[in-house]
Coordinates of C-alpha atoms in Angstrom, one line a residue:
X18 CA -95.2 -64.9 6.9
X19 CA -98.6 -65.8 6.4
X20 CA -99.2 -67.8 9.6
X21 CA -97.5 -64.9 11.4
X22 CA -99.9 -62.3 9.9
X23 CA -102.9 -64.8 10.7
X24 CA -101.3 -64.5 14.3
X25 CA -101.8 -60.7 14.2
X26 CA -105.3 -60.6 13.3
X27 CA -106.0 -63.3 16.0
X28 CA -104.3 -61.2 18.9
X29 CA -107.5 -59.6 19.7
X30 CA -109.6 -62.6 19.2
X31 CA -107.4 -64.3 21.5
X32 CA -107.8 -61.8 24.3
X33 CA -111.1 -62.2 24.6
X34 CA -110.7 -66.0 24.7
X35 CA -108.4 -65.7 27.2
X36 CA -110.2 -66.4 31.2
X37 CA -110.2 -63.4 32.7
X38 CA -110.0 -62.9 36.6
X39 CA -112.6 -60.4 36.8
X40 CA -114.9 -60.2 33.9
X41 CA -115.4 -56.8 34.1
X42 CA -111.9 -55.0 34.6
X43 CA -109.6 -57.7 32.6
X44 CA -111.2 -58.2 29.2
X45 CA -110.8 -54.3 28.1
X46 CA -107.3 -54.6 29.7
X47 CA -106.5 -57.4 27.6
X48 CA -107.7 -56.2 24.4
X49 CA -105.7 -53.1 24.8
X50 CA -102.8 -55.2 25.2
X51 CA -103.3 -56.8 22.2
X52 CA -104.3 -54.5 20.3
X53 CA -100.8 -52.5 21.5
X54 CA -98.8 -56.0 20.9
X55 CA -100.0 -55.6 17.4
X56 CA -99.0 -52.3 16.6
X57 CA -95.4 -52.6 17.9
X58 CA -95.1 -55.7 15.5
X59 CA -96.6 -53.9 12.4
X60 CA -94.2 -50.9 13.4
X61 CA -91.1 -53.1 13.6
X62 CA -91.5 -53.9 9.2
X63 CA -93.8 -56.4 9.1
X64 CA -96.1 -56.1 5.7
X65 CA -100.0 -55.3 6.0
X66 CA -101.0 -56.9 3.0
X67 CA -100.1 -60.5 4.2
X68 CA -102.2 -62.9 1.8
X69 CA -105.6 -64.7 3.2
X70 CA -108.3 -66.9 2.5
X71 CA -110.7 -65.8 0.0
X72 CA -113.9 -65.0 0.6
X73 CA -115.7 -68.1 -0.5
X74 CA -112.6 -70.6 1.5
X75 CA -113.4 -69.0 4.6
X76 CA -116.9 -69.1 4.9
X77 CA -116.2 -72.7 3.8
X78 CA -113.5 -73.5 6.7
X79 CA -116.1 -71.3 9.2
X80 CA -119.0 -74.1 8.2
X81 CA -116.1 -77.2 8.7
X82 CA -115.2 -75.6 12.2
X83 CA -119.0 -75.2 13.5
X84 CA -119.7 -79.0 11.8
X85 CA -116.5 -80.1 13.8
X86 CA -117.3 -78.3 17.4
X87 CA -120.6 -79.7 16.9
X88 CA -120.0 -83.4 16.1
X89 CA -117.6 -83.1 19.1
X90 CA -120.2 -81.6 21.6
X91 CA -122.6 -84.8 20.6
X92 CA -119.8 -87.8 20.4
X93 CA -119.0 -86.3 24.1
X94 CA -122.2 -85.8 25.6
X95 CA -123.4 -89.6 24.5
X96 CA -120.5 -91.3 25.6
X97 CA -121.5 -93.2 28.7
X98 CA -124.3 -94.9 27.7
X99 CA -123.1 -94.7 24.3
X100 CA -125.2 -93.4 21.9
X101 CA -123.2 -92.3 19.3
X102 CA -124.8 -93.8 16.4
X103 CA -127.9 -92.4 17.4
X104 CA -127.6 -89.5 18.0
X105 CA -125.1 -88.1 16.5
X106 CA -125.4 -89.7 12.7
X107 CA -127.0 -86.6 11.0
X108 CA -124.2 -84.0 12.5
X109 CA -121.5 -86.7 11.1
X110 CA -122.9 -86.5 7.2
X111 CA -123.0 -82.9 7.9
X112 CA -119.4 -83.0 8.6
X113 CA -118.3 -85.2 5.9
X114 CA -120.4 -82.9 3.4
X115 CA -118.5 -79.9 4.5
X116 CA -115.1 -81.3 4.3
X117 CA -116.4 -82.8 0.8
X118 CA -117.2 -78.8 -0.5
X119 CA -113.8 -77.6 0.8
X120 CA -111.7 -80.5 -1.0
X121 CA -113.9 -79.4 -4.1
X122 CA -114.0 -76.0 -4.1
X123 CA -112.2 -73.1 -6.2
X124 CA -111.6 -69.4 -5.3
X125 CA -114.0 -66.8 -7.2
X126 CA -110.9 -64.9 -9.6
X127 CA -108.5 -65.8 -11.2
X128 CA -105.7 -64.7 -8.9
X129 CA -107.3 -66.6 -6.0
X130 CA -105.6 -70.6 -4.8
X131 CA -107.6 -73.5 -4.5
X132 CA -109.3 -73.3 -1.7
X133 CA -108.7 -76.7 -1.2
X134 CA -105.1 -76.7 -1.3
X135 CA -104.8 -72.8 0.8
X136 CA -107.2 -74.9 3.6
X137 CA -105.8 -78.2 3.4
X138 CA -102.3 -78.9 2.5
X139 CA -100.6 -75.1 3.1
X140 CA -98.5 -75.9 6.1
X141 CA -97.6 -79.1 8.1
X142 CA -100.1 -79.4 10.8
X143 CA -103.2 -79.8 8.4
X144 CA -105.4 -79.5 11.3
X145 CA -108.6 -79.5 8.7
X146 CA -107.5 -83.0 7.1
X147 CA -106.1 -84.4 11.1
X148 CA -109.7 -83.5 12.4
X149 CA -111.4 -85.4 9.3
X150 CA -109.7 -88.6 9.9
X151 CA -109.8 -88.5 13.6
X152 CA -113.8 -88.1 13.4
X153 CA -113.9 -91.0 9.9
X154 CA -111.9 -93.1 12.1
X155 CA -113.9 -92.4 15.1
X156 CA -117.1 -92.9 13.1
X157 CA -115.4 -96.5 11.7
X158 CA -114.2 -97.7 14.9
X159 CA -118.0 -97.9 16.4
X160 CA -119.5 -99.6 13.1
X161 CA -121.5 -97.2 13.4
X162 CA -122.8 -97.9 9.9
X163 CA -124.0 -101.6 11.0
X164 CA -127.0 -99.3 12.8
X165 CA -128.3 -97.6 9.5
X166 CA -130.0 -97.7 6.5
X167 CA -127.4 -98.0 3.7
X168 CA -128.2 -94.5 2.8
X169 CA -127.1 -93.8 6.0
X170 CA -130.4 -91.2 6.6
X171 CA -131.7 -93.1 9.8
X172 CA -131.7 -95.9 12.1
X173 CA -132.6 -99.4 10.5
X174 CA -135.4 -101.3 10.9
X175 CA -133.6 -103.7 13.0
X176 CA -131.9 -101.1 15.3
X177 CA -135.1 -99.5 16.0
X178 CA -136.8 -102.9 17.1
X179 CA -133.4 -103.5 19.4
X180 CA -133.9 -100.3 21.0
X181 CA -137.3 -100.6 21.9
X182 CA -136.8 -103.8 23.4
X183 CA -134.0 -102.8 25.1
X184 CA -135.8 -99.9 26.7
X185 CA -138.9 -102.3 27.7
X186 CA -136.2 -104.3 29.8
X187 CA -134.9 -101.0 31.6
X188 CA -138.4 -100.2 31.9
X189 CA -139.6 -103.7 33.3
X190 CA -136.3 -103.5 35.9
X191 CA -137.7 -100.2 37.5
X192 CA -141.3 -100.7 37.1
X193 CA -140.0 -104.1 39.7
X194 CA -137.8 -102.1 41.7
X195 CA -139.8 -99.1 42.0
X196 CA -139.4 -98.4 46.5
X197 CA -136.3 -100.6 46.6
X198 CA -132.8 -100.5 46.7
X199 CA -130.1 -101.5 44.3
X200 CA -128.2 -102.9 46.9
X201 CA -130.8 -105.7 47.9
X202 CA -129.8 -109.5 48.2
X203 CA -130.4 -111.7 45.4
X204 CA -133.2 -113.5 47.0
X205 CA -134.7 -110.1 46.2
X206 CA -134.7 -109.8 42.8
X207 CA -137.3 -112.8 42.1
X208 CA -140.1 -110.4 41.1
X209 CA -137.7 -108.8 38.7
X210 CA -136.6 -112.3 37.1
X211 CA -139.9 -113.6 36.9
X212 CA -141.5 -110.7 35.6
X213 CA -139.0 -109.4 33.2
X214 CA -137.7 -113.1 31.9
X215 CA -140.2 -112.9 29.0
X216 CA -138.7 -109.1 27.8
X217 CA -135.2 -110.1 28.4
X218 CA -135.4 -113.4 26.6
X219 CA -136.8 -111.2 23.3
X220 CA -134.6 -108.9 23.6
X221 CA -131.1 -111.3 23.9
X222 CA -132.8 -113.7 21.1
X223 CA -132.5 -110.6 18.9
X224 CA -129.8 -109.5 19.6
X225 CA -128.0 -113.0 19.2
X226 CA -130.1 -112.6 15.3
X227 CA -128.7 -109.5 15.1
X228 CA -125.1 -111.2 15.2
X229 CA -125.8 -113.9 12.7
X230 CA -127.2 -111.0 10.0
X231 CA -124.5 -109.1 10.2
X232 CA -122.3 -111.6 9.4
X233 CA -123.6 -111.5 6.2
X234 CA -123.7 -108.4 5.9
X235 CA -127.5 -107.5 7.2
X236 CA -129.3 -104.1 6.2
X237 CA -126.2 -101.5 6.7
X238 CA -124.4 -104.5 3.9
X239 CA -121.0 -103.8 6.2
X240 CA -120.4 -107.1 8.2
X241 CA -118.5 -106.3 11.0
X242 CA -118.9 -106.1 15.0
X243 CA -122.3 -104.7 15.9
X244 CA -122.4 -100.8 16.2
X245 CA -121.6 -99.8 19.5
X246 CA -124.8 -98.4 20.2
X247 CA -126.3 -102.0 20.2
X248 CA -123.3 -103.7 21.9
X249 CA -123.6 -101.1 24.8
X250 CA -126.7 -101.4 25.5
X251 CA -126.4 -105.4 25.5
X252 CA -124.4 -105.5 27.3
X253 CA -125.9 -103.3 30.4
X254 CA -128.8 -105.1 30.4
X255 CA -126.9 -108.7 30.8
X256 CA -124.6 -106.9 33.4
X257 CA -128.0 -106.2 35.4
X258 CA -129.8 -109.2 34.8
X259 CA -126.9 -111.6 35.1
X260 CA -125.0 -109.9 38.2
X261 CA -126.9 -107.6 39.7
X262 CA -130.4 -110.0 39.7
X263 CA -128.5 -112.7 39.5
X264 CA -131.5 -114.0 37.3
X265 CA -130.7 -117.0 34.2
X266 CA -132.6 -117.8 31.1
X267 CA -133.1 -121.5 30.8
X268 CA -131.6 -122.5 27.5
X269 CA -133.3 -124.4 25.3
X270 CA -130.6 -126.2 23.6
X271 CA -130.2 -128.0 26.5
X272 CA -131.9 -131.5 25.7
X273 CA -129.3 -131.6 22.6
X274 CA -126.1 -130.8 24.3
X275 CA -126.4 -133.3 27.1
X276 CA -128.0 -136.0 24.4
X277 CA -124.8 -135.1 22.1
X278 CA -122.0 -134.8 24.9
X279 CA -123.6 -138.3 26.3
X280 CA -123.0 -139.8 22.7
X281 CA -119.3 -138.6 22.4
X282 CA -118.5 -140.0 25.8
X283 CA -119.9 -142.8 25.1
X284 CA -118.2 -143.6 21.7
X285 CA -114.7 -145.0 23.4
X286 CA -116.6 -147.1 25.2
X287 CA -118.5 -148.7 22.4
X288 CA -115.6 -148.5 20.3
X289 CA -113.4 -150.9 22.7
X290 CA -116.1 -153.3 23.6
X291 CA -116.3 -153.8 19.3
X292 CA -112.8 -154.1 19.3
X293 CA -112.5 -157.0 22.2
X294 CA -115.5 -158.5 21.0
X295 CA -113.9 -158.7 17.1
X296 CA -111.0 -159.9 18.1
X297 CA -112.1 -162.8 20.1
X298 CA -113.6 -163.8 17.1
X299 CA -111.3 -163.2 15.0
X300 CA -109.1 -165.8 17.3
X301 CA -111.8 -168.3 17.2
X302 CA -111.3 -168.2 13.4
X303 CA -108.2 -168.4 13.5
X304 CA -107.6 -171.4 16.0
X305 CA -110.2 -173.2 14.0
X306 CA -108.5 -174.2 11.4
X307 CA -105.2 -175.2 13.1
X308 CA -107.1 -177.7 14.8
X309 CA -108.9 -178.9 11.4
X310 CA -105.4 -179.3 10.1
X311 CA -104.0 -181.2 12.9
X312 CA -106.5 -183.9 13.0
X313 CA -106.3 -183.9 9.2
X314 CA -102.6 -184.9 9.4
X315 CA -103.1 -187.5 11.8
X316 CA -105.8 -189.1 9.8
X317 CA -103.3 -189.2 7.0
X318 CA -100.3 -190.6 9.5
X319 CA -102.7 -193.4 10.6
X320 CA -103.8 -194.2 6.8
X321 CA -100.0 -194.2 5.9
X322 CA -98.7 -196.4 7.8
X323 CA -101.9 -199.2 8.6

């Protein structure tokens, strides 16, 4: 009954929700209809004085609904490039705040329910706790905490210096390519890869730095993927600079790697040439003394019988 007499209150709401064909005829049509559809229901028994949300619980579920449209508008907008973390990390606490005052709060008198449990856990949909956990999970699943402070107030230091390399490449790719085409042959690009190899190496050292912190935790103290944010934004720039430019960083690990690989290839071939080389000793040792004892014996033959 109480979901029904929500319904009637809603009916003109509703109308003027619904699209109309032509704004000026259908929405006083509509609310006439509604307003009639209502009336017939009241007349056919249904009570008045269906029970509601007290004051204070729905101002509280009117803040969670503009917190939730919100949040949604910004994790939308900033979804390709993501920049979720970014820019949408303030309306996000502001979210989790409101949903925190609602699972807190009590009604003003005595007669009045728990605001959390009338806005929460009153019928089976729970569409206030569903929306909670699909922005939390949201919120978890881009580690977007790996890009703040631990107070979660702002971007960390390390984000900030990402971003503002990352934005010196883009800058450095279009400052090069500024009266040309994206659609130019590789051989094209050399200005871009000579000019921009300096920025780009900065910026993919750090981020590789970036990696190894987090493991430990780093300045957010959650170790776990990089946000998205940063891993977006990585990996458009290598995307570009790798495929597009076709441009490569010399690595300077190099020297090492071929000095190390040479070494292991080289180990079965030093470790058979010591093997054959010990054991044709070993068989000189051996035959040594079988020939010691043989002429031994013969000396003793001789003596034994002269």
């Amino acid at each position: 009954m109480a979901a029904l007499g929500c319904f009637l209150r809603l009916l003109p709401a509703l109308a003027l929700a619904l699209p109309p064909a032509d704004a000026t005829a259908k929405v006083p049509a509509a609310l006439e209809l509604a307003e009639e559809l209502q009336e017939e229901l009241q007349d056919a028994g249904l009570p008045g004085d269906l029970p509601e949300l007290e004051p204070e619980c729905r101002q509280l579920l009117g803040a969670f609904a503009n917190s939730s449209a919100t949040l949604a508008a910004c994790l939308a907008s900033r979804a390709r490039p993501v920049r979720l973390c970014q820019g949408c990390h303030g309306l996000y606490r502001g979210l989790v705040h409101q949903y925190g005052r609602i699972a807190r709060a009590i009604g003003n008198s005595s007669e009045s329910h728990n605001c959390a449990k009338s806005i929460l856990t009153s019928d089976r949909l729970q569409i206030v706790v569903t929306l909670s956990e699909f922005f939390n999970e949201t919120w978890e699943a881009a580690n977007c905490a790996n890009c703040l402070m631990n107070s979660s107030e702002g971007l960390s230091n390390s984000t900030v210096e990402f971003l503002d390399l990352f934005n010196k490449s883009l800058t450095c790719f279009e400052h090069n390519l500024q009266g040309r085409t994206i659609y130019l042959t590789p051989s094209n690009y050399t200005e871009v890869c000579k000019n921009c190899n300096e920025t780009y190496r900065r910026l993919n050292d750090l981020y590789n730095n970036l990696q190894r912190m987090n493991k430990q935790g780093g300045e957010s103290g959650h170790p776990a993927h990089l946000c998205i944010d940063i891993e977006d934004a990585m990996n458009i720039t290598r995307k570009l600079w790798s495929r597009t430019f076709n441009c490569s960083v010399p690595c300077s690990d190099t020297v090492p790697v071929i000095a190390v690989s040479s070494f292991i290839l080289f180990l079965p071939i030093v470790f058979y040439l010591s093997s054959f080389l010990h054991s044709k000793q070993k068989k000189r040792i051996l035959i040594l003394p079988k020939r010691i004892q043989s002429n031994a014996s013969l000396v003793n033959i001789q003596e034994k019988y002269s």
